[in-house]
Amino acid sequence: EDKVVQSPLSLVVHEGDTVTLNCSYEVTNFRSLLWYKQEKKAPTFLFMLTSSGIEKKSGRLSSILDKKELFSILNITATQTGDSAVYLCAVDNQAGTALIFGKGTTLSVSS
Amino acid sequence: SAVISQKPSRDICQRGTSLTIQCQVDSQVTMMFWYRQQPGQSLTLIATANQGSEATYESGFVIDKFPISRPNLTFSTLTVSNMSPEDSSIYLCSVKGTGRGYNEQFFGPGTRLTVL
């Protein structure tokens, strides 16, 4: 059965800290891995990763994929209170189907 | 990315009634999905909305409880029928295949449903 596992499930840090969120997966016919940020209702898209070793960056956020070891990490540097959210990892295993989501990591950043 | 709107954004309903949620996209999309997120839980796929044919439901979800329509490539509805308090959730419309990034999947703003 295809599955996506995220760790840790929750994390509390202080402003300015750097955090690393983990996502491992077991899927057939892997196509891509996606990261989302969910603050209130709707998840907002962060990154899509398809190739190993190529880092995607957006401001203080970055992510990388390892297709050999079947995992991805999401890094957030110099965290701010506005980074507090649930971070969701999802995997696309073939065209024409919905993403497979992990349970998410709840990040709380205190000032 | 596609701009997705959902109506209503929230509602409070009585047990035994039904609610229809609308999802409108500003461009044609290949795939449309409906998810449910119960309090404190991750996203659960309800069904894939198929244009011009019956939706494809995931295990644990049935058409009688969650009828879905998709009359064209930009619009879909999800009805939550004969509601009970256990149906209190956020319901999310999601789309894939927007042209630029086929594998990217985007979400609407969600509908927060409370059933009393």
XYZ file of C-alpha atoms in Angstrom:
227
model
C 0.000 0.000 0.000
C 1.306 3.443 -0.906
C 2.109 5.599 2.099
C 3.717 8.863 3.132
C 5.146 9.306 6.629
C 6.108 12.647 8.106
C 8.176 13.359 11.162
C 8.079 14.818 13.654
C 4.318 15.123 14.063
C 4.764 18.343 15.983
C 7.566 20.729 16.751
C 7.929 23.811 18.955
C 10.807 26.220 18.311
C 11.813 29.791 19.097
C 11.955 32.558 16.565
C 15.251 32.504 14.713
C 15.735 28.751 14.977
C 16.274 26.547 11.937
C 13.992 23.537 11.521
C 14.071 20.443 9.351
C 10.902 18.546 8.544
C 11.074 15.011 7.204
C 8.981 13.070 4.738
C 9.525 9.464 3.696
C 7.454 7.575 1.190
C 6.704 4.194 -0.286
C 4.795 4.457 -3.535
C 4.655 2.662 -6.820
C 5.380 4.619 -9.994
C 6.663 7.714 -8.210
C 6.289 10.938 -10.226
C 6.793 13.828 -7.818
C 6.737 14.949 -4.189
C 4.982 18.117 -3.084
C 5.106 20.236 0.056
C 2.213 22.376 1.291
C 1.685 24.835 4.141
C -1.703 24.824 5.854
C -2.538 27.680 8.214
C -6.319 27.898 8.449
C -8.294 25.935 5.916
C -6.673 25.495 2.537
C -3.173 24.098 1.965
C -0.997 26.433 -0.075
C 1.532 25.007 -2.484
C 5.227 25.384 -1.602
C 7.368 23.089 -3.749
C 7.205 20.250 -6.202
C 10.240 17.971 -6.451
C 10.822 15.444 -9.195
C 14.589 14.922 -9.327
C 17.079 13.880 -6.673
C 19.653 16.290 -5.375
C 18.230 19.483 -6.845
C 17.385 21.932 -4.097
C 14.316 24.098 -4.480
C 14.416 27.432 -2.630
C 11.931 30.134 -1.837
C 13.134 32.747 0.617
C 13.900 31.034 3.917
C 12.384 27.757 2.793
C 14.204 25.060 0.881
C 13.585 21.435 0.048
C 15.429 18.527 -1.487
C 14.498 15.037 -2.626
C 16.416 11.760 -2.392
C 14.784 9.225 -4.704
C 17.231 6.493 -3.768
C 16.486 6.666 -0.048
C 12.839 7.690 -0.690
C 12.660 10.818 1.409
C 12.540 14.572 1.296
C 13.322 17.320 3.775
C 11.905 20.795 4.135
C 14.184 23.336 5.803
C 13.091 26.629 7.267
C 15.836 29.000 8.416
C 15.477 31.991 10.763
C 11.938 30.939 11.658
C 9.269 33.551 12.326
C 5.928 33.320 14.115
C 4.258 33.487 10.718
C 5.818 30.118 9.889
C 3.551 28.465 12.460
C 1.387 26.063 10.469
C 0.868 22.459 9.503
C 3.305 21.367 6.792
C 1.997 18.631 4.546
C 4.005 16.323 2.331
C 2.292 14.557 -0.566
C 3.362 12.197 -3.314
C 2.029 11.859 -6.830
C 2.283 8.272 -8.023
C 0.808 8.510 -11.519
C -1.130 10.837 -13.729
C -4.863 10.896 -13.240
C -4.975 10.292 -9.521
C -5.012 12.448 -6.431
C -1.997 12.998 -4.227
C -1.216 10.766 -1.272
C -0.791 12.892 1.843
C 1.145 12.384 5.028
C -0.392 13.322 8.380
C 1.540 16.569 8.510
C 3.966 18.250 10.894
C 2.557 20.948 13.153
C 5.153 23.673 13.618
C 4.760 26.248 16.364
C 7.172 29.176 16.449
C 7.191 31.204 19.651
C 8.431 34.770 19.928
C -1.759 28.446 -10.713
C -5.537 28.226 -11.020
C -7.808 30.448 -8.938
C -10.316 28.287 -7.102
C -13.353 29.538 -5.244
C -15.708 27.630 -2.987
C -19.154 28.477 -1.711
C -20.160 28.630 1.057
C -16.995 29.353 3.027
C -18.681 28.100 6.177
C -22.066 26.901 7.357
C -23.808 25.600 10.437
C -26.427 22.985 9.670
C -28.952 20.889 11.506
C -28.753 17.125 11.755
C -30.585 15.353 8.934
C -30.313 18.165 6.405
C -28.109 18.350 3.297
C -25.622 20.949 2.096
C -24.237 21.460 -1.396
C -20.762 22.962 -1.757
C -19.760 24.563 -5.026
C -16.268 24.728 -6.505
C -15.456 27.060 -9.389
C -12.095 27.280 -11.186
C -11.048 30.178 -13.380
C -9.616 27.900 -16.067
C -10.219 24.438 -17.433
C -8.571 21.713 -15.386
C -8.058 18.050 -16.031
C -8.776 16.672 -12.578
C -10.991 17.814 -9.734
C -11.058 16.202 -6.319
C -12.960 16.563 -3.068
C -11.231 16.121 0.288
C -12.399 16.110 3.870
C -10.327 17.190 6.840
C -11.787 16.351 10.210
C -10.574 18.276 13.261
C -6.939 17.519 14.015
C -6.620 15.124 11.096
C -4.893 15.189 7.737
C -6.605 15.340 4.382
C -8.770 12.413 3.310
C -9.755 12.015 -0.311
C -13.502 11.565 -0.752
C -13.695 11.189 -4.509
C -12.467 12.226 -7.921
C -15.046 14.289 -9.792
C -15.239 13.072 -13.389
C -16.532 15.369 -16.078
C -19.607 13.923 -17.694
C -19.684 10.702 -15.683
C -20.096 9.381 -12.148
C -17.466 10.307 -9.590
C -14.895 7.777 -8.438
C -15.230 7.277 -4.678
C -12.571 6.204 -2.221
C -13.084 3.382 0.209
C -15.467 4.424 2.947
C -17.320 7.013 0.892
C -20.506 6.372 -1.106
C -22.502 8.277 -3.664
C -25.691 8.295 -1.625
C -23.953 10.181 1.182
C -21.694 12.399 -0.955
C -23.227 12.920 -4.407
C -20.882 14.817 -6.717
C -21.492 16.595 -9.988
C -19.039 17.880 -12.565
C -20.905 19.248 -15.556
C -17.841 20.843 -17.185
C -14.084 21.363 -16.808
C -14.346 24.334 -14.436
C -17.130 23.499 -11.975
C -18.061 20.799 -9.477
C -20.399 20.350 -6.539
C -20.259 18.110 -3.495
C -23.393 17.439 -1.463
C -23.185 16.202 2.098
C -26.469 14.374 2.625
C -28.443 13.529 5.755
C -25.801 15.175 7.889
C -24.770 14.140 11.371
C -22.328 15.802 13.786
C -19.636 13.395 12.545
C -19.749 15.211 9.204
C -18.401 18.369 10.820
C -15.219 18.984 8.858
C -13.464 21.218 6.422
C -14.331 20.213 2.864
C -11.761 21.114 0.215
C -11.984 21.199 -3.542
C -8.698 20.505 -5.297
C -7.590 20.637 -8.926
C -4.775 19.159 -10.961
C -3.689 19.545 -14.528
C -3.886 23.284 -14.976
C -1.698 23.327 -18.049
C 1.527 24.819 -16.758
C 2.300 22.206 -14.131
C 0.444 18.994 -14.766
C 1.483 17.307 -11.547
C 0.886 20.287 -9.292
C -2.289 20.116 -7.279
C -3.957 23.228 -5.881
C -6.660 23.689 -3.277
C -9.675 25.905 -2.928
C -10.184 27.970 0.234
C -12.306 25.272 1.858
C -15.750 25.080 3.415
C -15.969 24.763 7.185
C -19.078 22.745 8.043
C -20.498 22.396 11.533
C -23.405 20.033 12.098
C -25.431 20.450 15.264
